[in-house]
Amino acid sequence: MSSVPDEADPGPVEVSSRIEDGSQLIEDENGLEDIQGTENKELDAPLTWENGEEGAGLEVDDKEDTTAPANGVIEEDVDTLKGSTDGLEKKEDIPHKVEGPGSVDGSVLSTPDDTPSLQNSLLSSPGSQYQNIGRGLSPTPSLRPFGQRFSSRLSPSPLGTPRSGSPAFVNSHSRQSSYASYFPTQAEEVDTPENPWEVVSWRVLRKISGQAFSEIGKRNFGRPSCIAIYSAIALGTSRGMVLIFDQRQALKTIIGQGTKAIECGPVTAIAVSADQSTLATGHATGHIFTWEVSKHIKPVLHLIPPTISSLRDSESDGHVPGVAILHIGFLGVKNNALVSADDRGMAFSHQASRGLSILARSVRTTRILGRYPDWNSDPRPRKPSSVLAFSPLPLGASEHPSDSLGLTAMLTPYLLVVVSTLPVARTQFKANRPKEVTEHSAMSGALAWCPSRRKGDVPSPEESNVIKLAYSWSNVLTVMDVVVTHEQNGDKDKPPDVQFTPRKRWRADESIVSVQWLNSSVLAVMTITQQLVILEESSLHVTDSSDLIRKHIYHADLFSQQLNQLVESVEEEDFSMHGVVADAFYMSFKAYKGRLFLLGYNDVSVGALSNWADRLIALMEQGDFIKAIHLATSYYAGLTDKATIGLPIDDAERHSLVREKLTDMMSASLRLAFGRNPEAHTSRLSDAQLSELAEACIAACFSLDDLDFLFEDLYAWYSEASVQSILLELFEPKINEGLISTLPPTVVKDLIDYFMAHGWKVRLEDLLCRLDPTTMDIDQVTTLCRKHELYDAVLYVWAQALHDYTTIPNELIGSAIKQGTNKNEFDPLVKAFAFLSFVLTGRTYPTGGAMEDAESEQAKGDAYHFLFSNLPAAESRRLGHGDGPTSNFRFEELLRLDALSFMSVLDEAFEDTYLNESHDLSGGNLTNGASSSQRQFGLSLNRQYIVKMFLDVVAPPAYSPEEIVYVEMFIARNLPKFSQYILLPGNDTKRVLIDLCKYSDESNAEDCQLSVEYLLSVYHPPDLLSMIPIFEEARFFRVMKSIYRAEHQYSLLLETCFRDEQDPDAIYECVDYCLKAGSPLTEQQKQAVHNVLGAQASQMIAIDVRKTGVSIQRYAPDLHDQFLAVLANDEYAQYQYLQAAIDPRGSEVARTPQSNSSNHVLVEQYVRLLCDFEPQYVRAFVERLTPGNLQLEKVLPTLDTSGIVDAAVILLAREGQVTEANQRIISYLKTLEATFLGLVNGASNTPDPTNTQEAADSLLESIDKYARIGIWLCRSQAKPLSNNKRGKRGKKADQDRLSNEELIWLNLIDAVVLVTRDITAALESNQATMNGDVPDSRSPFSEPSKYMATLRSLVQDTFTALLNVTSTQQLGGQSSDSELSFLRILRAFLNRASRSSPSLSNLRSVLAIVFSAYSYEESLLDLANRLLDKDLFVQVEEVASMRQRGWRPLGQACEMCDQRIWGPGVGKAVWDAWALKNNVEQPGEAVDHSHIEVVRSGKEKGKSKKIDESPAAEEESTTESSSDSESEASRALVKRLQRGVIVFACRHIYHRQCLEEVQGATNVSGELAIPILVTLSEIVFFTEPPPPTNHVRFRNEAAATPSQQQQRQQDRQESKGDGDHGLGEPF
């Protein structure tokens, strides 16, 4: 037995919860209860059963039912397109008609432009969208020889991926943006294009509407209130009747007339049984009737609501009287079992028995949802509820295991509950409202079942077993799969297993009020604003939407009375609830066999989704065949929502259905576009419209894979109208994308002529090279290409079609010989070289694709034979140049034409693995091209043969030196790379080496040197050093350097580096290699390098003076004088040199110059240069110097001249001349003061106030800077001077009584104060003068306060520094004779100030300046102290209060000895002792101190010892007859009390002595080793007890006598009764 949370329970969803057999399911605010033992209530009622037959479907009038067939087939070829061409062409105003986008009849929206006519499609006229890829030009001499690799515009091929097909104009859309997603939700944007067709074709059922909504009908039957659809239409009315109309809209039956049904209120719900023989009605008063449709005189069953008394006494079950029945339905195949739900949130199942008479029939009613009203005034509040949506599972098209379960889905504001009602009620599934519901949206609910389907109607047999349930809360729709299975080898009587899987979720922009399944793949959703949204179930993608607001759909407010309280009482923090309750639409929106039925206020409508044929017809009737062709193409490709528009899912079926119609539409469109339809009276369309039509037709042809129609029909129409250029431009992107690989000869000819006429030569060659040449007319193409000099195209076509790789290159070479060569990208010789390069490396020219192995081998063999075989005599004479040398080989002529390009071709060919490989020389499978012997020659060729041929043939005078050099560079480059294949005699190699040094063109020098380096890597002549003059003459310095390094001739190596102007940095690298630590050089070799450096000093400095300074300082510092002598006339160069040598900055490590005789001269010279070129850096440099780095007398004059006082002060202080340094600072401060006063005095007459103010700011900064330097000087000398002998203080004058250190401080303070006084006085005087005159804001000293503040701060800092120094010395413990005295210096300062001040006012101003700087700081400190004192007082007071509160002990006796410690009965002596100690008296009672004896022990001195004892007083015995035992006990108690008591955080109390006896845990001082937390008088509180304590306490507890235990328990009870506030709570 399990309990299930009810609809109001916000807890987690319980996916599967079942009720035991025989139980009832009740939903209320406490959950779905399991009720056992409740007797089933029976209701006698007449019940008869008769099976009926299902009708064939609804028929409408011929004038009304004009919808297309359900299968979507268009009748009778093209003419069945509702006269899409002929009927349309009869319209006279077509040429002037304004149509939609893409229209072929001159519409405004089809204005020619470059925008795609389809989404994701290419432009109609893309123009030149391909950039020129680098062509096979001969490499210029500036490039490295043979580094050029021949390429073409098409290598690698720039083919892009074909564009994706466009879904035409059926993009998903809705009136308001919605999105579908898989579960969980995921956003998807939707477009809303305007389409000419209706989403749903609606027809008003006029006959039914005329009878049911006429005044007579309303008067006789009442207003229609609900609708049910089966093979007929049933309308429930407000007068309790049901009107049944047959398929011809004839009123066949009126149910309820003349019966009790008309007394039970309006019909609020209708249901029809599965066999359509029985109809059930629910009424507003709670009554339920069932009727046989064929025998409707009286009801079969009448379910009367039980009385309230019977419901209160649980005598029967049923709907509460007066509650409206909102939902009703039959269960499965039974027409004697039904379920119903009312507006109070209760649902019941009713099962009637079969009897022979009315009296023999009984009805068993079971409550499956909700609770009855609160009969007993239950104080617990109940959440209001209602059944928003309700539906039993209808029968499917095939037998299904769920048929026997009676599944019923119920949706409340809180839960979705699925219950199986047969054979007994059982909960199968529950789900809470999703969190994705929009905040404060309208409260609504809807659900609909999709029953099982036949196996032939679904893609896979497994899907036929899946039932779908679509349900929605507010704006969130969820589709759930329901699978019902029987366990294999299980008990047949066991109910099937039901699995529920929420699969997809879709969120709309507004609340959903009704959901219906049009078929198993399409959902119809109605929103609160009466928007119809069509969803494809597989993806929950919005395919269409329609506005139904004009249909005036009937709706009623059925839930607000129950749920308004829920909406109005919801808290603002609960955003998941709703802001309003939506009206009910479920009774007016029904679906049956793919059609939708609407019950309106004034009529009944039926509608069907427009299929694919309807949409094409609508576009053709509108005259927009371009859009129609695009749409049909998308239908053929399956890019649209197939299920929604009636297209088969199977591709083959869909293709056969759409192909013919699409072809006919294109043919009809072409006839109309070119004005060939005489009935239409239209002229040819504009070129822009024809371009759009051509693009649409091309896309259709590619989708159909019907290029025959493209070239035979479409191209014929455009060619006949002389507008084939439109198609030719559209073919270009298709060819480049690889979609078109073959063209008919006529199209190829037109293509060449058209592109050449527009000068698009490059684009044309790209197109021809992407076509398949095997389908071309070779003679035609090659003739046209030769005519227009399309060399790339003719090379490609000839080689690919005929496999002849030599004929066309031979023609191009001959043309170059006759006409000459200009070496541009269109030169025939350049094309020939590029072609040979591709062929010799196994690539297809010009696309760059790899050849097949057999084809590649054949092509390479033919090419090598073409280049290196002996020429016939006639061919040799043809290639000769008059009287010039005759060529025996074709490569000779190529060398003469362009040696560099030809050698580049061979250099690339040598990289290929073809040479020096074994080949099949049998010559099998020969194709067109060279003969067998020729090919065998090419196959037998290798690298050795080619190199030997070059060495034998290429020689003067037949070849120029430049041509010979290119050949020898080729040999020198490839010999190291292929040394295993190329073997040369030493003489030949040496000849190549020497010839490379004799180049004639200076531009080839670097390439020749590189070739020599290549050659020397494998060739080592024995007389290499003897060839140095040859290399030197050729200026091959890199070669020479490598030789000298190998021969260890380092001085010559360095000299060569100086001679190599191309690589000046090599000098410093060579110096570093030769002179660094660990160098392999001997001392003699290093000295030789030194000599070279000295000899080349001027050249080295000219290269880079800074790098030179670093190198010389690091490796040859003794050469500094020699290098500086070179720079004698250039002081700035000297500065750069010395800076790099002795003062490197930045990333280099700073060096401190060493103190030697030569070095200090450099430092002194560098300091003098710094004063000239970088004076602001002098101080930083001299601070890093150590004593002995320079001679002070050498630099002081320069420093004085340059005015760099700070550096001079530092140097003087370092040399011990502190007094002189101090005088320099004071003197400079006075100079700055005088300058500043001059600016102040002349401020009124200055012509430029801005510059004056800047100068004043600069002077003030200087004053502050040098005053702080003085402070530094005084501080730095404090310690050294204090340890030395001080000057003896005299007794005559203040100065005589001061030490030298104190005099330095006194002079500095005096100077700073006087500067401040004089400048402040001048500023105040200037301000007074300005106040007397007209104020001028432009005056530089209009705001003197900032200057005064800076000066006062400086005075304050000076005195503060002095105070810090003096206080530090005092803390250090120095004697009074040697330490600085602040008071002594201050007294001397005041005496000096009094003598220098002419009057008392001047002295007062001096003192004011000294102490005014401290006044503001004093006020801040005073305020801070007040705040701190106040805060500290509050904290201390709080701590003291908490200490005084203490903790209340748990008992009154010690937990170990059981003696009372406090509380009643402890004895008066303790309290008297406490009073004596605190000197207090009890109110109204005097304390007698005579009998109190307080014994204390362990008193200690010091602050660290707190009160550790409690007052202990021994009561003197007043009774002389007291026993000795009592005295001993009293003394023992006093002894314990005098040591104090301890209370722990657990509130146990102990004598201190008892704890010490048990633990022995006293420390050296006699204190317990437990941290004290709070002390109250003599009672000490601790945070936690020691571990052994509890053990002892329990032992004592067990050993105590019964009377002791009873007394202890009584004490604890009294303690608790006195006011126990809980553990650890203070009292």
Short mmCIF file of C-alpha atoms in Angstrom, two decimals, residues 57-339:
data_model
loop_
_atom_site.label_atom_id
_atom_site.label_comp_id
_atom_site.label_asym_id
_atom_site.label_seq_id
_atom_site.Cartn_x
_atom_site.Cartn_y
_atom_site.Cartn_z
CA GLY A 57 -17.37 10.19 -42.72
CA LEU A 58 -18.97 13.60 -42.94
CA GLU A 59 -20.20 14.91 -46.25
CA VAL A 60 -20.61 18.57 -47.10
CA ASP A 61 -22.30 20.35 -49.96
CA ASP A 62 -20.67 20.34 -53.36
CA LYS A 63 -20.35 24.09 -53.17
CA GLU A 64 -18.66 23.88 -49.85
CA ASP A 65 -16.46 20.81 -50.02
CA THR A 66 -13.84 22.03 -52.49
CA THR A 67 -10.80 20.79 -50.61
CA ALA A 68 -8.19 18.73 -52.38
CA PRO A 69 -8.11 14.97 -51.98
CA ALA A 70 -6.47 13.76 -48.82
CA ASN A 71 -3.67 12.04 -50.63
CA GLY A 72 -2.63 15.30 -52.25
CA VAL A 73 -2.61 14.09 -55.86
CA ILE A 74 -3.16 16.77 -58.49
CA GLU A 75 -5.60 15.61 -61.15
CA GLU A 76 -5.01 15.55 -64.90
CA ASP A 77 -1.44 16.57 -65.56
CA VAL A 78 -0.66 20.30 -65.71
CA ASP A 79 -4.19 21.34 -66.46
CA THR A 80 -5.22 20.00 -63.07
CA LEU A 81 -3.25 22.79 -61.44
CA LYS A 82 -6.54 24.67 -61.47
CA GLY A 83 -5.62 26.04 -64.87
CA SER A 84 -2.26 27.16 -63.55
CA THR A 85 -1.10 28.15 -67.00
CA ASP A 86 -4.04 28.36 -69.36
CA GLY A 87 -6.46 29.73 -66.86
CA LEU A 88 -3.85 32.19 -65.63
CA GLU A 89 -2.85 33.29 -69.11
CA LYS A 90 -6.39 34.43 -69.88
CA LYS A 91 -6.03 37.29 -67.46
CA GLU A 92 -5.47 40.49 -69.37
CA ASP A 93 -3.69 42.35 -66.58
CA ILE A 94 -0.96 39.84 -65.86
CA PRO A 95 1.91 41.95 -67.24
CA HIS A 96 0.89 44.82 -64.98
CA LYS A 97 0.06 42.74 -61.99
CA VAL A 98 1.93 43.35 -58.73
CA GLU A 99 2.80 39.97 -57.31
CA GLY A 100 4.92 38.45 -54.59
CA PRO A 101 8.66 37.97 -54.63
CA GLY A 102 10.03 35.95 -57.45
CA SER A 103 7.07 36.51 -59.72
CA VAL A 104 7.75 36.14 -63.41
CA ASP A 105 5.24 38.73 -64.52
CA GLY A 106 7.03 41.93 -63.69
CA SER A 107 6.08 42.29 -60.10
CA VAL A 108 7.38 45.07 -57.96
CA LEU A 109 8.77 42.66 -55.42
CA SER A 110 10.78 40.92 -58.13
CA THR A 111 12.96 43.96 -58.79
CA PRO A 112 16.24 42.83 -60.31
CA ASP A 113 19.08 42.93 -57.82
CA ASP A 114 21.90 40.76 -56.63
CA THR A 115 20.06 39.21 -53.71
CA PRO A 116 19.48 35.47 -53.79
CA SER A 117 16.01 34.44 -54.80
CA LEU A 118 16.25 31.51 -52.44
CA GLN A 119 17.61 31.26 -48.98
CA ASN A 120 21.23 30.09 -49.01
CA SER A 121 21.32 30.25 -52.83
CA LEU A 122 24.01 31.89 -54.93
CA LEU A 123 23.73 35.23 -56.60
CA SER A 124 22.12 35.37 -59.98
CA SER A 125 25.14 37.11 -61.48
CA PRO A 126 28.13 36.41 -59.30
CA GLY A 127 30.59 38.14 -61.56
CA SER A 128 34.25 37.44 -61.09
CA GLN A 129 34.36 35.76 -57.74
CA TYR A 130 37.60 33.87 -58.19
CA GLN A 131 40.90 35.51 -57.60
CA ASN A 132 43.89 34.86 -59.82
CA ILE A 133 45.99 32.19 -58.30
CA GLY A 134 49.71 32.61 -58.91
CA ARG A 135 50.68 31.42 -62.34
CA GLY A 136 53.78 29.64 -63.53
CA LEU A 137 56.08 32.60 -64.11
CA SER A 138 59.83 32.18 -64.31
CA PRO A 139 61.40 32.96 -61.00
CA THR A 140 63.10 36.31 -60.93
CA PRO A 141 66.81 36.51 -60.12
CA SER A 142 66.00 37.96 -56.75
CA LEU A 143 64.55 34.58 -55.73
CA ARG A 144 66.71 31.63 -54.83
CA PRO A 145 67.26 29.47 -57.91
CA PHE A 146 64.94 26.56 -58.29
CA GLY A 147 63.02 27.54 -55.16
CA GLN A 148 60.11 28.53 -57.36
CA ARG A 149 57.40 25.85 -57.55
CA PHE A 150 55.13 26.06 -60.56
CA SER A 151 51.46 26.44 -59.72
CA SER A 152 48.21 27.44 -61.34
CA ARG A 153 45.02 29.19 -60.39
CA LEU A 154 43.32 25.85 -59.86
CA SER A 155 46.00 24.10 -57.83
CA PRO A 156 44.92 23.28 -55.27
CA SER A 157 41.38 23.28 -56.57
CA PRO A 158 39.25 25.94 -54.88
CA LEU A 159 36.09 23.90 -55.23
CA GLY A 160 33.75 24.74 -52.44
CA THR A 161 31.11 22.59 -50.95
CA PRO A 162 27.84 22.66 -52.89
CA ARG A 163 25.30 24.94 -51.39
CA SER A 164 22.67 23.29 -49.33
CA GLY A 165 19.24 22.95 -50.77
CA SER A 166 16.78 25.63 -49.90
CA PRO A 167 13.56 24.77 -48.11
CA ALA A 168 11.80 27.26 -50.41
CA PHE A 169 8.97 29.18 -48.87
CA VAL A 170 7.63 26.75 -46.34
CA ASN A 171 9.78 27.80 -43.43
CA SER A 172 8.26 27.19 -40.06
CA HIS A 173 6.30 30.15 -38.87
CA SER A 174 3.70 31.20 -36.39
CA ARG A 175 1.69 34.31 -35.71
CA GLN A 176 3.81 34.90 -32.67
CA SER A 177 7.27 33.49 -32.27
CA SER A 178 7.36 30.10 -30.60
CA TYR A 179 9.98 27.45 -30.40
CA ALA A 180 10.13 23.69 -30.19
CA SER A 181 12.72 21.59 -28.49
CA TYR A 182 13.54 18.15 -27.37
CA PHE A 183 13.02 17.36 -23.74
CA PRO A 184 14.35 19.43 -22.01
CA THR A 185 13.46 22.53 -23.99
CA GLN A 186 15.76 24.24 -26.44
CA ALA A 187 15.04 27.47 -28.28
CA GLU A 188 14.38 27.59 -32.00
CA GLU A 189 13.57 30.69 -33.97
CA VAL A 190 10.68 30.67 -36.44
CA ASP A 191 10.00 32.89 -39.41
CA THR A 192 6.55 34.01 -40.48
CA PRO A 193 6.39 34.55 -44.24
CA GLU A 194 3.11 35.48 -45.81
CA ASN A 195 1.83 32.71 -48.07
CA PRO A 196 -1.02 32.88 -50.57
CA TRP A 197 -2.62 29.64 -49.42
CA GLU A 198 -4.76 29.04 -46.38
CA VAL A 199 -3.18 26.94 -43.69
CA VAL A 200 -6.56 25.35 -43.04
CA SER A 201 -9.33 25.37 -45.58
CA TRP A 202 -12.45 26.13 -43.54
CA ARG A 203 -16.00 25.44 -44.61
CA VAL A 204 -19.07 26.48 -42.63
CA LEU A 205 -21.62 23.68 -42.25
CA ARG A 206 -24.49 25.88 -43.28
CA LYS A 207 -27.29 23.35 -42.92
CA ILE A 208 -26.29 22.45 -39.39
CA SER A 209 -25.70 26.08 -38.51
CA GLY A 210 -29.06 27.06 -39.98
CA GLN A 211 -30.92 24.55 -37.89
CA ALA A 212 -28.99 24.72 -34.62
CA PHE A 213 -28.31 28.48 -34.47
CA SER A 214 -31.51 29.83 -35.93
CA GLU A 215 -33.96 31.59 -33.69
CA ILE A 216 -36.38 28.69 -34.01
CA GLY A 217 -33.66 26.20 -33.17
CA LYS A 218 -32.50 28.16 -30.15
CA ARG A 219 -36.10 28.51 -28.99
CA ASN A 220 -36.85 24.81 -29.42
CA PHE A 221 -33.56 23.19 -28.47
CA GLY A 222 -31.50 25.85 -26.73
CA ARG A 223 -28.10 27.24 -27.66
CA PRO A 224 -25.36 24.71 -28.59
CA SER A 225 -22.96 24.30 -25.68
CA CYS A 226 -20.62 21.45 -26.72
CA ILE A 227 -19.83 19.25 -29.69
CA ALA A 228 -18.81 15.65 -30.29
CA ILE A 229 -17.68 14.20 -33.63
CA TYR A 230 -17.91 10.64 -34.85
CA SER A 231 -19.62 9.40 -38.02
CA ALA A 232 -22.11 12.11 -37.19
CA ILE A 233 -22.06 15.43 -35.40
CA ALA A 234 -23.59 15.67 -31.92
CA LEU A 235 -24.39 19.08 -30.46
CA GLY A 236 -25.27 19.44 -26.79
CA THR A 237 -27.61 22.34 -26.01
CA SER A 238 -28.38 24.58 -23.09
CA ARG A 239 -31.81 22.93 -22.67
CA GLY A 240 -30.42 19.47 -21.93
CA MET A 241 -30.85 18.01 -25.41
CA VAL A 242 -28.45 16.53 -27.96
CA LEU A 243 -28.90 17.19 -31.69
CA ILE A 244 -27.39 14.56 -33.99
CA PHE A 245 -26.69 15.46 -37.62
CA ASP A 246 -25.72 12.90 -40.20
CA GLN A 247 -23.06 13.20 -42.89
CA ARG A 248 -25.35 15.25 -45.10
CA GLN A 249 -25.99 17.71 -42.31
CA ALA A 250 -29.53 16.49 -41.82
CA LEU A 251 -30.97 16.46 -38.32
CA LYS A 252 -31.50 12.74 -37.69
CA THR A 253 -32.02 12.49 -33.95
CA ILE A 254 -33.00 14.67 -31.00
CA ILE A 255 -31.95 13.01 -27.75
CA GLY A 256 -33.44 13.98 -24.43
CA GLN A 257 -36.57 15.67 -25.66
CA GLY A 258 -39.48 14.82 -23.39
CA THR A 259 -37.27 13.11 -20.80
CA LYS A 260 -35.84 14.01 -17.43
CA ALA A 261 -32.68 15.20 -19.15
CA ILE A 262 -34.22 18.58 -19.95
CA GLU A 263 -34.80 19.09 -16.23
CA CYS A 264 -31.13 18.47 -15.38
CA GLY A 265 -29.73 21.64 -16.90
CA PRO A 266 -27.55 22.30 -19.96
CA VAL A 267 -25.50 19.56 -21.54
CA THR A 268 -21.89 20.28 -20.54
CA ALA A 269 -20.17 17.17 -21.89
CA ILE A 270 -20.82 14.56 -24.60
CA ALA A 271 -19.09 11.26 -25.27
CA VAL A 272 -19.69 8.51 -27.84
CA SER A 273 -18.80 4.88 -27.28
CA ALA A 274 -16.27 3.07 -29.42
CA ASP A 275 -18.97 1.24 -31.39
CA GLN A 276 -20.86 4.56 -31.82
CA SER A 277 -24.06 2.97 -30.55
CA THR A 278 -24.19 4.71 -27.21
CA LEU A 279 -23.95 8.36 -26.29
CA ALA A 280 -23.34 9.77 -22.82
CA THR A 281 -24.20 13.26 -21.66
CA GLY A 282 -23.12 15.17 -18.56
CA HIS A 283 -25.24 18.01 -17.26
CA ALA A 284 -24.66 21.14 -15.24
CA THR A 285 -26.49 19.72 -12.23
CA GLY A 286 -24.29 16.63 -11.93
CA HIS A 287 -26.63 14.19 -13.69
CA ILE A 288 -25.26 11.73 -16.25
CA PHE A 289 -27.34 9.97 -18.93
CA THR A 290 -26.45 7.29 -21.42
CA TRP A 291 -28.54 6.83 -24.56
CA GLU A 292 -28.78 4.32 -27.33
CA VAL A 293 -28.54 6.38 -30.49
CA SER A 294 -31.02 4.17 -32.31
CA LYS A 295 -33.43 3.96 -29.35
CA HIS A 296 -33.35 7.33 -27.71
CA ILE A 297 -36.85 7.58 -26.33
CA LYS A 298 -35.55 7.03 -22.83
CA PRO A 299 -32.08 6.84 -21.39
CA VAL A 300 -30.29 3.58 -20.93
CA LEU A 301 -28.75 4.78 -17.72
CA HIS A 302 -29.40 7.73 -15.45
CA LEU A 303 -26.74 8.44 -12.83
CA ILE A 304 -28.31 10.66 -10.18
CA PRO A 305 -25.95 12.49 -7.81
CA PRO A 306 -26.14 11.00 -4.31
CA THR A 307 -27.61 13.08 -1.55
CA ILE A 308 -25.27 15.05 0.66
CA SER A 309 -26.23 12.99 3.69
CA SER A 310 -25.32 9.73 1.95
CA LEU A 311 -22.02 11.23 0.82
CA ARG A 312 -21.31 12.52 4.33
CA ASP A 313 -22.02 9.07 5.78
CA SER A 314 -19.94 7.35 3.04
CA GLU A 315 -22.96 5.34 2.00
CA SER A 316 -22.43 6.03 -1.72
CA ASP A 317 -20.03 7.63 -4.17
CA GLY A 318 -20.77 10.08 -6.92
CA HIS A 319 -20.68 13.70 -7.97
CA VAL A 320 -21.89 16.24 -5.48
CA PRO A 321 -25.36 17.51 -6.34
CA GLY A 322 -25.37 20.75 -8.27
CA VAL A 323 -21.81 20.36 -9.56
CA ALA A 324 -21.40 20.57 -13.34
CA ILE A 325 -20.02 17.58 -15.24
CA LEU A 326 -17.21 18.99 -17.35
CA HIS A 327 -15.77 15.84 -18.89
CA ILE A 328 -17.11 12.43 -19.75
CA GLY A 329 -15.89 9.49 -21.77
CA PHE A 330 -16.30 5.75 -22.39
CA LEU A 331 -13.63 3.25 -21.39
CA GLY A 332 -12.17 1.11 -24.15
CA VAL A 333 -14.53 -1.13 -26.08
CA LYS A 334 -17.14 -1.08 -23.35
CA ASN A 335 -20.23 1.03 -23.66
CA ASN A 336 -21.32 0.26 -20.10
CA ALA A 337 -18.19 1.75 -18.49
CA LEU A 338 -17.45 5.42 -18.45
CA VAL A 339 -15.55 8.05 -16.51
#
